[in-house]
Short mmCIF file of C-alpha atoms and ligand atoms in Angstrom, two decimals:
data_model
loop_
_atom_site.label_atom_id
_atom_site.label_comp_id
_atom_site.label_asym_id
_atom_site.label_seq_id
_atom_site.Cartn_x
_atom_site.Cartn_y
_atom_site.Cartn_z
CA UNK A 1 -13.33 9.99 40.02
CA UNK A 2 -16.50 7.53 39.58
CA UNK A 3 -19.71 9.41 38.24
CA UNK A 4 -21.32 8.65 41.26
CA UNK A 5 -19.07 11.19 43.13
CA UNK A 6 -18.67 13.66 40.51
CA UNK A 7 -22.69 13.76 40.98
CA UNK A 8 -23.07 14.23 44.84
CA UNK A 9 -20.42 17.46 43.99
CA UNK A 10 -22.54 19.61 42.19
CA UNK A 11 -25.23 18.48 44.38
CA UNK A 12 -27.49 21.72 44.11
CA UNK A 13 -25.63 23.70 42.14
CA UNK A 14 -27.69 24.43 38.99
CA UNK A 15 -30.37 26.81 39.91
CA UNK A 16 -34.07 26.57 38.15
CA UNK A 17 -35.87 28.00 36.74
CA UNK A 18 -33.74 28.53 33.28
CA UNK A 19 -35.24 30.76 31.15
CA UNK A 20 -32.40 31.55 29.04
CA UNK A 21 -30.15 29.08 27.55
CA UNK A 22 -26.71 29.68 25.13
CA UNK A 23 -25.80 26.42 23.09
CA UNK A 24 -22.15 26.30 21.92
CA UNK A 25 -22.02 23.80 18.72
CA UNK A 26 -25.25 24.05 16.14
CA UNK A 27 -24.42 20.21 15.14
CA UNK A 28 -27.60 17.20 15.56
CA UNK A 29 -26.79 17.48 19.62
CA UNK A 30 -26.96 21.81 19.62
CA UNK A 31 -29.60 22.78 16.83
CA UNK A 32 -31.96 19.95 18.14
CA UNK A 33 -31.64 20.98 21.53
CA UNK A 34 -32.28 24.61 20.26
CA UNK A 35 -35.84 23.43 18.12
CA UNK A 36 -37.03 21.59 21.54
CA UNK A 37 -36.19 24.53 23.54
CA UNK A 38 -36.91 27.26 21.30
CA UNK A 39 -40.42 25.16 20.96
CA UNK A 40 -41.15 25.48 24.55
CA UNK A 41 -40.65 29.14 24.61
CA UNK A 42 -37.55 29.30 26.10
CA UNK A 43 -35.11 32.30 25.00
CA UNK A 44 -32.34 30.29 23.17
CA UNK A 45 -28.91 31.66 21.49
CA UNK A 46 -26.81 29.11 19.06
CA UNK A 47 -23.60 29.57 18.23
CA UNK A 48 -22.16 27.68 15.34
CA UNK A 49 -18.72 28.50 13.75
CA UNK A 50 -19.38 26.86 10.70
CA UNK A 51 -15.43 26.44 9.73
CA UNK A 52 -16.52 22.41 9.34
CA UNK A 53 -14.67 20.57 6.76
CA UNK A 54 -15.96 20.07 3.38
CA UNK A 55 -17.24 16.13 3.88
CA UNK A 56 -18.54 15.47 7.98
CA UNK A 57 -18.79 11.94 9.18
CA UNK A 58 -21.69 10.79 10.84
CA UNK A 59 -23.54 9.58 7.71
CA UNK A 60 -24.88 6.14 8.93
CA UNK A 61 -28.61 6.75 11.03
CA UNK A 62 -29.68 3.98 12.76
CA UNK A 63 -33.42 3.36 12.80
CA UNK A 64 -34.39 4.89 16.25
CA UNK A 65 -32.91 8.10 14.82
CA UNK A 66 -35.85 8.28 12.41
CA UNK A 67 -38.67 8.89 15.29
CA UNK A 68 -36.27 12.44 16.25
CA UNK A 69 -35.94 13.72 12.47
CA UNK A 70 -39.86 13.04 12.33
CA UNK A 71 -40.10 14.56 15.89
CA UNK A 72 -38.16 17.49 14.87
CA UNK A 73 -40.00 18.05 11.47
CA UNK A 74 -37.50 17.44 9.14
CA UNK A 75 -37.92 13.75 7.80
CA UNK A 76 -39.41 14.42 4.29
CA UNK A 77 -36.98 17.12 3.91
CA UNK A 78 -34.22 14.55 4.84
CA UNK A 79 -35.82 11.49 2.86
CA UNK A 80 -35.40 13.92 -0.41
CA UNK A 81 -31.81 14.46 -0.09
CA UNK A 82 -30.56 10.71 1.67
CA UNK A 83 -30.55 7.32 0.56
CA UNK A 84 -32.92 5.42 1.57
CA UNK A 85 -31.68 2.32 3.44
CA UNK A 86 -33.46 -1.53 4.53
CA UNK A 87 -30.74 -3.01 6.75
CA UNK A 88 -26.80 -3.56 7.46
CA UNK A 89 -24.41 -5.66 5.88
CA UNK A 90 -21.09 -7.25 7.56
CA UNK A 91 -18.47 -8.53 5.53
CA UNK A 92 -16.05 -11.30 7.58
CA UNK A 93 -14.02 -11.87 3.93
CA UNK A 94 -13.94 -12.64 0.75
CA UNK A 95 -16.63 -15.50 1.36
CA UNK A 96 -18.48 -15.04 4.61
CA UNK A 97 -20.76 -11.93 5.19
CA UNK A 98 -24.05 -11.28 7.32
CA UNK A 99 -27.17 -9.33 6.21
CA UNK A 100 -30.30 -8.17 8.03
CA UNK A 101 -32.83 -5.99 7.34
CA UNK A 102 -34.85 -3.69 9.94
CA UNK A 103 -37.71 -4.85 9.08
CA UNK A 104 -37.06 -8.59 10.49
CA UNK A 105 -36.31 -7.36 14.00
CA UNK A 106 -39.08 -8.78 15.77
CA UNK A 107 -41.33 -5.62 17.25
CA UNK A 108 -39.97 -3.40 15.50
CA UNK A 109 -40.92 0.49 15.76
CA UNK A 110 -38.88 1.83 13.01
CA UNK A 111 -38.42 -0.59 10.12
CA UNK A 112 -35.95 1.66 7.81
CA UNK A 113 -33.12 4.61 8.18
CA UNK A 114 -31.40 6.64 6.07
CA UNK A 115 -27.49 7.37 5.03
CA UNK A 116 -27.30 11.25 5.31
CA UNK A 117 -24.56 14.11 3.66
CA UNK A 118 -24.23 15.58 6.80
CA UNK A 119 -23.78 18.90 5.81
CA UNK A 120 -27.41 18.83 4.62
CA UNK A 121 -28.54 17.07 7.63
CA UNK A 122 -27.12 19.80 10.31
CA UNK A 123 -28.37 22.93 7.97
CA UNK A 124 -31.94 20.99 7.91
CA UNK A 125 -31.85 20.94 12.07
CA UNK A 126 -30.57 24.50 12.17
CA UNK A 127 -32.91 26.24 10.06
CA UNK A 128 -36.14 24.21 12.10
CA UNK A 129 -33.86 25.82 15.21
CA UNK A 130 -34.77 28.99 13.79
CA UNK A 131 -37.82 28.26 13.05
CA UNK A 132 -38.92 27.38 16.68
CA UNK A 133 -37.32 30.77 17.61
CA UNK A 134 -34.21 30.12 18.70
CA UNK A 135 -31.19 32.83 17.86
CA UNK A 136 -28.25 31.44 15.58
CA UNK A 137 -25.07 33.01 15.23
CA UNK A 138 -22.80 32.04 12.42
CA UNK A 139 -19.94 32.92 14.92
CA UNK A 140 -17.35 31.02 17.33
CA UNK A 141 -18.12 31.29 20.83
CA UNK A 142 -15.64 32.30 23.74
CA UNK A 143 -15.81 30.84 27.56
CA UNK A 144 -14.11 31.97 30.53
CA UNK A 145 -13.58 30.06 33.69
CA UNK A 146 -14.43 31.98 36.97
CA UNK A 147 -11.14 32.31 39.08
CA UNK A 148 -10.83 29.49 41.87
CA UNK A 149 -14.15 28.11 40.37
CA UNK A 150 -15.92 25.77 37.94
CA UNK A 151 -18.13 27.92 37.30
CA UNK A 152 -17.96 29.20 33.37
CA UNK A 153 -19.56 32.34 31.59
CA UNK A 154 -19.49 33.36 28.19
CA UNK A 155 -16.64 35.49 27.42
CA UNK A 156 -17.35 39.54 26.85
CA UNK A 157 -17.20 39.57 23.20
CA UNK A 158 -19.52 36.70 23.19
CA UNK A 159 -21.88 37.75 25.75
CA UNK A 160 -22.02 41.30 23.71
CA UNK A 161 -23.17 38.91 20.59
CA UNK A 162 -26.24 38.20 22.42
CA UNK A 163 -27.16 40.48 24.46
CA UNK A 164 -29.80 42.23 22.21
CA UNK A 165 -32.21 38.91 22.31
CA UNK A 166 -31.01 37.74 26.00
CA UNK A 167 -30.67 40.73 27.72
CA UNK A 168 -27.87 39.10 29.95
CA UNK A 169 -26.18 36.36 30.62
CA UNK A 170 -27.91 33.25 30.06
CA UNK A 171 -28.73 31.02 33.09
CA UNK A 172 -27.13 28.11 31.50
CA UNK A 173 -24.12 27.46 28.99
CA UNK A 174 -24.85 24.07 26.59
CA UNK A 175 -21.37 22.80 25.55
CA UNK A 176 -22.51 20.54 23.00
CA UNK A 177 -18.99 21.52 20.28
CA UNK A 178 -18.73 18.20 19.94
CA UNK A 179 -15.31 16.79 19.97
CA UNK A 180 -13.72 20.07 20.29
CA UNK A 181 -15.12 19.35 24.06
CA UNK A 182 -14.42 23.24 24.60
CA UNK A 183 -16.00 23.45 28.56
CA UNK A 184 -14.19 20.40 29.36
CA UNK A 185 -10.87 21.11 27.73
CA UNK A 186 -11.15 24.92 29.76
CA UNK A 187 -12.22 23.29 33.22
CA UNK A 188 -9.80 20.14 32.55
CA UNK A 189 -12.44 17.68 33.55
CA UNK A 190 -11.25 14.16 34.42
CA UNK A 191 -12.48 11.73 31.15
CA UNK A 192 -11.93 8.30 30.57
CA UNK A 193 -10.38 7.04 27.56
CA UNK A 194 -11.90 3.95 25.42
CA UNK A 195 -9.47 0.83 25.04
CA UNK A 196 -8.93 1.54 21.60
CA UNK A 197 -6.61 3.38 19.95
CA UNK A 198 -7.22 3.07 16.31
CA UNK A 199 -6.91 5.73 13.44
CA UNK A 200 -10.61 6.69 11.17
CA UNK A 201 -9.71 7.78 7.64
CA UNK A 202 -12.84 8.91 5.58
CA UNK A 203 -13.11 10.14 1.75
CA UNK A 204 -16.10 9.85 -0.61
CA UNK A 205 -15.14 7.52 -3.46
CA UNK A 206 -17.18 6.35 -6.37
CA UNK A 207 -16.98 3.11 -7.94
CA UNK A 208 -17.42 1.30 -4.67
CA UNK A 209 -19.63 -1.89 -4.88
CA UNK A 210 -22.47 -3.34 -2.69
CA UNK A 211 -24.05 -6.44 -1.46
CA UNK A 212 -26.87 -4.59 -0.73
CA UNK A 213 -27.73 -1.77 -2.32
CA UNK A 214 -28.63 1.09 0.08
CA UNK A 215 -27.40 -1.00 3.65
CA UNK A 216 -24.89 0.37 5.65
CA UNK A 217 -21.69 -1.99 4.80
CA UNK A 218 -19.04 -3.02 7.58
CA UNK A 219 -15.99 -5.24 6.34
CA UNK A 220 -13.44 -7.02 8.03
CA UNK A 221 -9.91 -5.76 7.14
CA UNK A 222 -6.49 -7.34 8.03
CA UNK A 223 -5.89 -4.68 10.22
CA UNK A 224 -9.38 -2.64 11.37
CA UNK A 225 -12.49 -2.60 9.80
CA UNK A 226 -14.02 -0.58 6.84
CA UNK A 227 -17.64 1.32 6.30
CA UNK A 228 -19.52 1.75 3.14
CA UNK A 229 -21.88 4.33 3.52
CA UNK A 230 -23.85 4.72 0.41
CA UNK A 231 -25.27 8.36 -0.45
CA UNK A 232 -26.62 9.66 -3.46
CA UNK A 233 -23.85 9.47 -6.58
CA UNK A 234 -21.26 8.52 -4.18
CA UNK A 235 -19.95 5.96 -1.38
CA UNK A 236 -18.56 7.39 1.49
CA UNK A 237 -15.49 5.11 2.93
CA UNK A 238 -14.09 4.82 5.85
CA UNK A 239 -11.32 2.82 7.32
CA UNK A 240 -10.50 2.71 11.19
CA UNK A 241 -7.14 0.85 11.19
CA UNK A 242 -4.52 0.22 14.11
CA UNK A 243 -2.38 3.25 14.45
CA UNK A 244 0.78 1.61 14.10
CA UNK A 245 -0.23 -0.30 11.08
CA UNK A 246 -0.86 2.61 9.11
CA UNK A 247 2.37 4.21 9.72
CA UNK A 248 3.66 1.01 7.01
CA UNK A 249 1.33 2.89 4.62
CA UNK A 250 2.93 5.85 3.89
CA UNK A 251 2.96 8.96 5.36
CA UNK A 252 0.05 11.52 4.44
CA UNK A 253 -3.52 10.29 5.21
CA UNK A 254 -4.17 9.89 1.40
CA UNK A 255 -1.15 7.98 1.05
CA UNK A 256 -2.53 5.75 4.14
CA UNK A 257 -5.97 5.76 2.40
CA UNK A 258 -5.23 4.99 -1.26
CA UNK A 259 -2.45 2.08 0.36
CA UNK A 260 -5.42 0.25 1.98
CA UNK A 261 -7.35 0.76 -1.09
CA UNK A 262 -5.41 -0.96 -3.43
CA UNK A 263 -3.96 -3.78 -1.02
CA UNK A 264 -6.57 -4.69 1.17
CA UNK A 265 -7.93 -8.15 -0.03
CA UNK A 266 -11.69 -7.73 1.04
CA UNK A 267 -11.62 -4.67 -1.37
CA UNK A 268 -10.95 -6.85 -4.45
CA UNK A 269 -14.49 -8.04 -3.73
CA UNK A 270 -16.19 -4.62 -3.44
CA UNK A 271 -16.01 -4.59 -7.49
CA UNK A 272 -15.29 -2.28 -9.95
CA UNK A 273 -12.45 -0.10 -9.54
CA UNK A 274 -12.80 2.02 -6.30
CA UNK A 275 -11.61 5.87 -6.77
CA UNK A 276 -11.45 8.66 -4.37
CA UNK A 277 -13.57 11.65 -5.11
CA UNK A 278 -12.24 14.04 -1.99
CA UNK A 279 -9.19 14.85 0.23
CA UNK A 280 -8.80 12.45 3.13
CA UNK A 281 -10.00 12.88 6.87
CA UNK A 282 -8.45 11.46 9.89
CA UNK A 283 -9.64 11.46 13.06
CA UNK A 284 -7.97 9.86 16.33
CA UNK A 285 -8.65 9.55 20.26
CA UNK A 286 -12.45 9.79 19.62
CA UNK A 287 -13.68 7.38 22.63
CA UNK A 288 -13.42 9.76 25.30
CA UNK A 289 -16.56 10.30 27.73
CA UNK A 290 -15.77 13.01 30.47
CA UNK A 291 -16.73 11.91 34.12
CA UNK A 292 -18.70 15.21 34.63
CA UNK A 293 -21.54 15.90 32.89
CA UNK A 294 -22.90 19.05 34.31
CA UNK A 295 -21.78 21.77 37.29
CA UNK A 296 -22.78 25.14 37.97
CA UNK A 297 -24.33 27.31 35.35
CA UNK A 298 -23.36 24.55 32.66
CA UNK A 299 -23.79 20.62 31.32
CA UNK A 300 -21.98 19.14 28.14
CA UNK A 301 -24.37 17.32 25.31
CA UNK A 302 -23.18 14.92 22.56
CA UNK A 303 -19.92 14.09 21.77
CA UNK A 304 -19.18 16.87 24.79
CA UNK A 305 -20.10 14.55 27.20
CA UNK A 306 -18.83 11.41 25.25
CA UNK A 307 -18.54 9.24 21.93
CA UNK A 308 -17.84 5.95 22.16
CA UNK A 309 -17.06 4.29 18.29
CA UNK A 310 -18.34 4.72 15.11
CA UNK A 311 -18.88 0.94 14.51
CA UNK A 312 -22.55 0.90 15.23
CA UNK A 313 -23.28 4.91 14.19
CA UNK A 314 -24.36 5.45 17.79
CA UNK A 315 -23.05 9.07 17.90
CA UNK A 316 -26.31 10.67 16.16
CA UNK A 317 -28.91 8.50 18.23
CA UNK A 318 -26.35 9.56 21.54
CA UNK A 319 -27.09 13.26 19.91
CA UNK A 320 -30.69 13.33 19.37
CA UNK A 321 -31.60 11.33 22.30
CA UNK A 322 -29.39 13.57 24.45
CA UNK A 323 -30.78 16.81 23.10
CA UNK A 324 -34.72 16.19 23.87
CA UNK A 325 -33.60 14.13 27.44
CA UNK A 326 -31.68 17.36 28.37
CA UNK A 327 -34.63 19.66 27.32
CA UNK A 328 -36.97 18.09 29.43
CA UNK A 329 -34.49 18.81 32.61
CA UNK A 330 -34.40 22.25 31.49
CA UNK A 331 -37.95 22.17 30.88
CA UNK A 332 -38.49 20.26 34.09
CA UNK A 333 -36.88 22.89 35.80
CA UNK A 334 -32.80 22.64 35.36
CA UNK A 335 -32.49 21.67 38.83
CA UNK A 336 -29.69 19.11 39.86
CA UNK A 337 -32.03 16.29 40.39
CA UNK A 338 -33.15 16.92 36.45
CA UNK A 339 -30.10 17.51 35.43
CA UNK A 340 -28.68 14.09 36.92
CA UNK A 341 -31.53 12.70 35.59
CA UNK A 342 -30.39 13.78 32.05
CA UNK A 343 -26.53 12.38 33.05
CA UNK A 344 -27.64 9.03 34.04
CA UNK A 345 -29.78 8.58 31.11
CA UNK A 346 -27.13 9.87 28.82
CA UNK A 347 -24.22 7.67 30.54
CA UNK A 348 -26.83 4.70 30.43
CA UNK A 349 -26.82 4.87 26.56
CA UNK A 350 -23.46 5.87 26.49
CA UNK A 351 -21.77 2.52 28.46
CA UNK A 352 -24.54 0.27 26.32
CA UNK A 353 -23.03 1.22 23.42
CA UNK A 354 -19.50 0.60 24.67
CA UNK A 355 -20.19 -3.21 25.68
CA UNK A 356 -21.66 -4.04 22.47
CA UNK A 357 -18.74 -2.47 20.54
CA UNK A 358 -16.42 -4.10 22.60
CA UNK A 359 -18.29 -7.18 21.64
CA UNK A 360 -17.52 -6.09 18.19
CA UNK A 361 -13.84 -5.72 18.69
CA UNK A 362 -13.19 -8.59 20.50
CA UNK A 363 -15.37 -11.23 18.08
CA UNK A 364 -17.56 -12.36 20.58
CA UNK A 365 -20.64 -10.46 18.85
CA UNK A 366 -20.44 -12.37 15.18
CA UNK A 367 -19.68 -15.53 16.97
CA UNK A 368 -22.75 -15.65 19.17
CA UNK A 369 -24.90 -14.69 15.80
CA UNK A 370 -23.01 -17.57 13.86
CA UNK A 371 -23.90 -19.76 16.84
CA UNK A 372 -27.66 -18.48 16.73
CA UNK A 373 -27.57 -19.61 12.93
CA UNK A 374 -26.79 -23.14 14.29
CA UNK A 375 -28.69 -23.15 17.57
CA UNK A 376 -32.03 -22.06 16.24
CA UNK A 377 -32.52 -25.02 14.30
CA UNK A 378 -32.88 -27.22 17.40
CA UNK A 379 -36.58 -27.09 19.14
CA UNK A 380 -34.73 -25.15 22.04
CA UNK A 381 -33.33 -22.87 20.40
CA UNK A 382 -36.51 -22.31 18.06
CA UNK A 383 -38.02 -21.08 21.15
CA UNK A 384 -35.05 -19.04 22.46
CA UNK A 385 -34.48 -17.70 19.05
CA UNK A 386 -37.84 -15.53 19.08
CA UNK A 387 -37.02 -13.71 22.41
CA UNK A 388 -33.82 -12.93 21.25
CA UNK A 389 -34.96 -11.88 18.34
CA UNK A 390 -36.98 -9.14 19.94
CA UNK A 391 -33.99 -8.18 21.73
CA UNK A 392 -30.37 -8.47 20.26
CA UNK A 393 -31.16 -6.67 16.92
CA UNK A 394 -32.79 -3.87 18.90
CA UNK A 395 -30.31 -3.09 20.90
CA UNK A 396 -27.87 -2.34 17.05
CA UNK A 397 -30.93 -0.56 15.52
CA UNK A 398 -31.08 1.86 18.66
CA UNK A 399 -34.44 1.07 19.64
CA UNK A 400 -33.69 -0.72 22.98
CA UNK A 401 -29.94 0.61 22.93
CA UNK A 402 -31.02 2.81 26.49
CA UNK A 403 -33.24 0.09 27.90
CA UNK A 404 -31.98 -2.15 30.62
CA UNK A 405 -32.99 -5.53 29.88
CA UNK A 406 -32.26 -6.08 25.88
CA UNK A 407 -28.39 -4.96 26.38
CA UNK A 408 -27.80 -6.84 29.21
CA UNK A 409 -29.07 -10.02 27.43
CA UNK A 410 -26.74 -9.25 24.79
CA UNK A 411 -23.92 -9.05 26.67
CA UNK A 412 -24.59 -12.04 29.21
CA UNK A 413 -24.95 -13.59 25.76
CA UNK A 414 -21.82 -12.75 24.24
CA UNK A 415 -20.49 -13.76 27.64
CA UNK A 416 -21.40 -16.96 28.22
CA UNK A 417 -23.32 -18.44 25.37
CA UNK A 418 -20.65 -19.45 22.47
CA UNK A 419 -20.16 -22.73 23.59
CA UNK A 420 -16.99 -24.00 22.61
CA UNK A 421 -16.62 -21.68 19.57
CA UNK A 422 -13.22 -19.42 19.77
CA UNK A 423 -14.37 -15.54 19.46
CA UNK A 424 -10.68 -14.41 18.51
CA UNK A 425 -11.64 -15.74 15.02
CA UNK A 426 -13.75 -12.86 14.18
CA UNK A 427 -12.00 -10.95 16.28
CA UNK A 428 -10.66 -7.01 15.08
CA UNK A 429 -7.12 -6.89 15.07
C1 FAD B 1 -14.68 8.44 12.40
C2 FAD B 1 -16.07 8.69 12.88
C3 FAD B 1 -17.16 8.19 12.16
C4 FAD B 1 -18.47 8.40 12.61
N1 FAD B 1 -19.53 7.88 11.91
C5 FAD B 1 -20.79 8.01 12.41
C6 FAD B 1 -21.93 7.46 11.74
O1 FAD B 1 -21.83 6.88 10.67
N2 FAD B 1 -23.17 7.64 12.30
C7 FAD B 1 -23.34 8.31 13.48
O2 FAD B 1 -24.47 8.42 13.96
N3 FAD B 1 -22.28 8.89 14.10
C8 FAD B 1 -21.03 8.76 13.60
N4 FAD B 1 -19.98 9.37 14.23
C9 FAD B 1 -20.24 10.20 15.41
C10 FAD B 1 -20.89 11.53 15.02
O3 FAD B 1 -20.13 12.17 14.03
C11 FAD B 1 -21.00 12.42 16.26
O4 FAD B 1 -21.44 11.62 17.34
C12 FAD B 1 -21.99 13.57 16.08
O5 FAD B 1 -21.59 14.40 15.02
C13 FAD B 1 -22.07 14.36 17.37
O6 FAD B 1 -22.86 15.49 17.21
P1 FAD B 1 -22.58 16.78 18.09
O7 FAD B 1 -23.68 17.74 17.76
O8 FAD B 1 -22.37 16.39 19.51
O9 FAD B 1 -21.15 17.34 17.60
P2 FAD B 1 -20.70 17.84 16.17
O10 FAD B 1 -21.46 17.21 15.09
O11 FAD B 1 -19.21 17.65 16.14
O12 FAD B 1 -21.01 19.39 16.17
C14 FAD B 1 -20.29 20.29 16.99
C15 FAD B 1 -20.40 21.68 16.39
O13 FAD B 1 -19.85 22.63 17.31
C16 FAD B 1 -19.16 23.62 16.59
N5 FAD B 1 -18.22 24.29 17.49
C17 FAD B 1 -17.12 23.78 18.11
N6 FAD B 1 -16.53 24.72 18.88
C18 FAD B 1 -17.29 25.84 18.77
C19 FAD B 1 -17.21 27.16 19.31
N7 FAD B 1 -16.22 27.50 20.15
N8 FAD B 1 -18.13 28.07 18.96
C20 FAD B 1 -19.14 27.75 18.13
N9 FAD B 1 -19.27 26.52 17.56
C21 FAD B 1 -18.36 25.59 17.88
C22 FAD B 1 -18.50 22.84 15.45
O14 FAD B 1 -18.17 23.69 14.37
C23 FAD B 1 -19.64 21.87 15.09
O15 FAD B 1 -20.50 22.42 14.12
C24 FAD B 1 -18.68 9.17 13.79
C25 FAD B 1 -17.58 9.70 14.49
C26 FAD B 1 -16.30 9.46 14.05
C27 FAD B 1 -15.14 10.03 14.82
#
């Protein structure tokens, strides 16, 4: 069912005021949803189950992430415990690689980010939640679908939990449990899968080299891609490989891990001797965006609604910029013209993202930069080189990543502007 339709059905049918809201997930997308609302006076309850695993991915911010943590109070609390970082680094092999620092994107509002242990990051949000008054219980939280319905309350035992600070049951339910997408696994809402089907394994490691120390690293492997996330005393690694290829590597995801580790030629290059320092991760089927964003008495946030990749660390800009959109519906009033407001917004950002990563995957994105390198030599291209300067960076640093104009030139670009050059070349098998 196309998002248009799935909007003209719930036409009406979240009622406003809200006064009292109940968020289920106290990740970026749930606690800072919980500060803006909690801010504004409204009566908020959080519930977090806290059973995360010991490492969280989600390390990489891009730049436009910085205005929210500054936003939401908690930059110099952030800046103490992250590394500090210039710019991003992609690695094509042993020879070729691309740097660029924020601070060279033309216009610029955010020259810097930071890498994050994301532990630290979602405790910082949570206690500022609690700090702007919002309730936060360390608990899992229960929903129940009403019969013949999709309308969804909070289960008894949960509703119980808050009814001290509420006083009943909340007039709206926040789904923002990120890829646990509880609401939309219990009212089986229609989603639509991305095209690719690759595995993410993820371990800290030490002796793990950089280009350039502090960027955000992205390397070309045989099979997938890597990330080198530096943090302080430690690299985090990740390596999102075709499915089928890492079956060859043995069975367990450390097996899988430590195999790509040791064989993969653009590692020789990273230097030293790389070790792992933690168990490994794996995560699969993350680009899934549900076609529903909202219905009656409820709306999903964050990686509830959708998550696209992690190539471009979208999913905590998608967070933050999704939490303070979807307070100012609520704030606004919660009504369905807000709320759709909030969905179109949030799909917006959402479907950016996924053209410019399919850009990624298919090679078309490093070929039109290699082509710039060429192309801006010429007195033409001088001239065409400082627009899209302005633009194409912007769009990977998050800044113009929701804006109309600056993706669309990027993808018309990787569209039609390589000349003869063959994009499968840099293409991600
Ligand atoms: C492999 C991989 C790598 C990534 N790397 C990056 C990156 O470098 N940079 C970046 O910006 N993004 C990255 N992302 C995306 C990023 O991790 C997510 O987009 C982000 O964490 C989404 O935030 P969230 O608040 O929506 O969900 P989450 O961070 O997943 O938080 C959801 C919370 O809900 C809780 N919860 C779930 N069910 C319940 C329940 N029933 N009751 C109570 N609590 C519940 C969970 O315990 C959790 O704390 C990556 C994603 C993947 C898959």
């Amino acid at each position: 069912m196309p998002a248009s339709i799935a909007f003209l059905s719930v036409e009406g049918m979240v009622r406003g005021p809200l006064q009292s809201v109940a968020i289920v997930g106290g990740g970026p997308a749930g606690s800072a949803l919980a500060v803006y609302l909690g801010r504004a006076g409204k009566k908020v309850v959080l519930f977090d189950k806290g059973n995360r695993p010991p490492i969280i991915v989600g390390e990489s911010l891009v730049p436009a992430t910085v205005p929210f943590l500054a936003e939401l109070g908690i930059e110099d609390e952030v800046r103490a415990y992250s590394t500090f970082k210039e710019g991003a680094t992609f690695v094509f092999n042993s020879e070729e690689s691309l740097s660029f620092k924020f601070e060279e994107v033309r216009k610029a509002r955010t020259k810097y980010s930071y890498n994050v242990p994301r532990d630290k990051l979602d405790a910082s949000i949570a206690a500022m939640a609690e700090g702007s008054g919002a309730q936060i219980l360390r608990e899992s939280a229960g929903l129940v679908r009403e019969a013949g319905s999709d309308r969804v309350v909070l289960d008894s035992e949960t509703l119980a939990r808050t009814e001290g600070f509420l006083g009943g049951p909340p007039d709206l339910i926040v789904d923002a449990s990120g890829r646990r997408r509880l609401l939309p696994n219990l009212l089986e809402l229609p989603f639509e899968a991305g095209p690719r089907k690759d595995t993410a394994l993820f371990a800290h490691c030490e002796g793990v080299g950089q280009v350039i120390e502090g960027n955000v690293h992205t390397d070309t492997l045989s099979h997938g891609w890597s990330w080198r996330i530096p943090l302080p005393g430690k690299m985090s690694v990740g390596f999102v490989v075709n499915s089928e290829h890492l079956k060859t590597l043995g069975v367990s995801p450390e097996e899988q891990f430590d195999g790509i580790l040791a064989r993969e030629p653009v590692i020789k290059a990273w230097g030293a001797e790389p070790r792992r320092l933690t168990d490994v991760l794996k995560y699969t089927n993350y680009q899934l965006v549900s076609k529903r964003g909202f219905g009656e008495g409820w709306v999903l946030l964050g990686d509830s609604l959708g998550f696209v990749d992690p190539v471009f660390s979208s999913g905590l800009l998608l967070a933050f910029d999704g939490a303070k959109s979807l307070s100012e519906a609520i704030l606004a009033g919660g009504d369905s013209r807000a709320m759709q407001r909030y969905e179109q917004r949030a799909r917006r950002h959402i479907r950016t993202w996924q053209k410019t990563i399919d850009h990624f995957y298919n090679g078309r994105l490093f070929t039109l930069f290699k082509v710039g390198q060429v192309v801006r030599h010429t007195p033409v291209g001088r001239m065409l080189d400082f627009h899209f300067r302005r633009h194409l960076p912007r769009v990977f640093t998050g800044e113009a990543s929701a804006s109309r104009y600056s993706p669309a030139l990027v993808d018309f670009m990787c569209r039609y502007a390589l000349m003869e050059n063959d994009p499968d070349l840099l293409a991600i098998h």
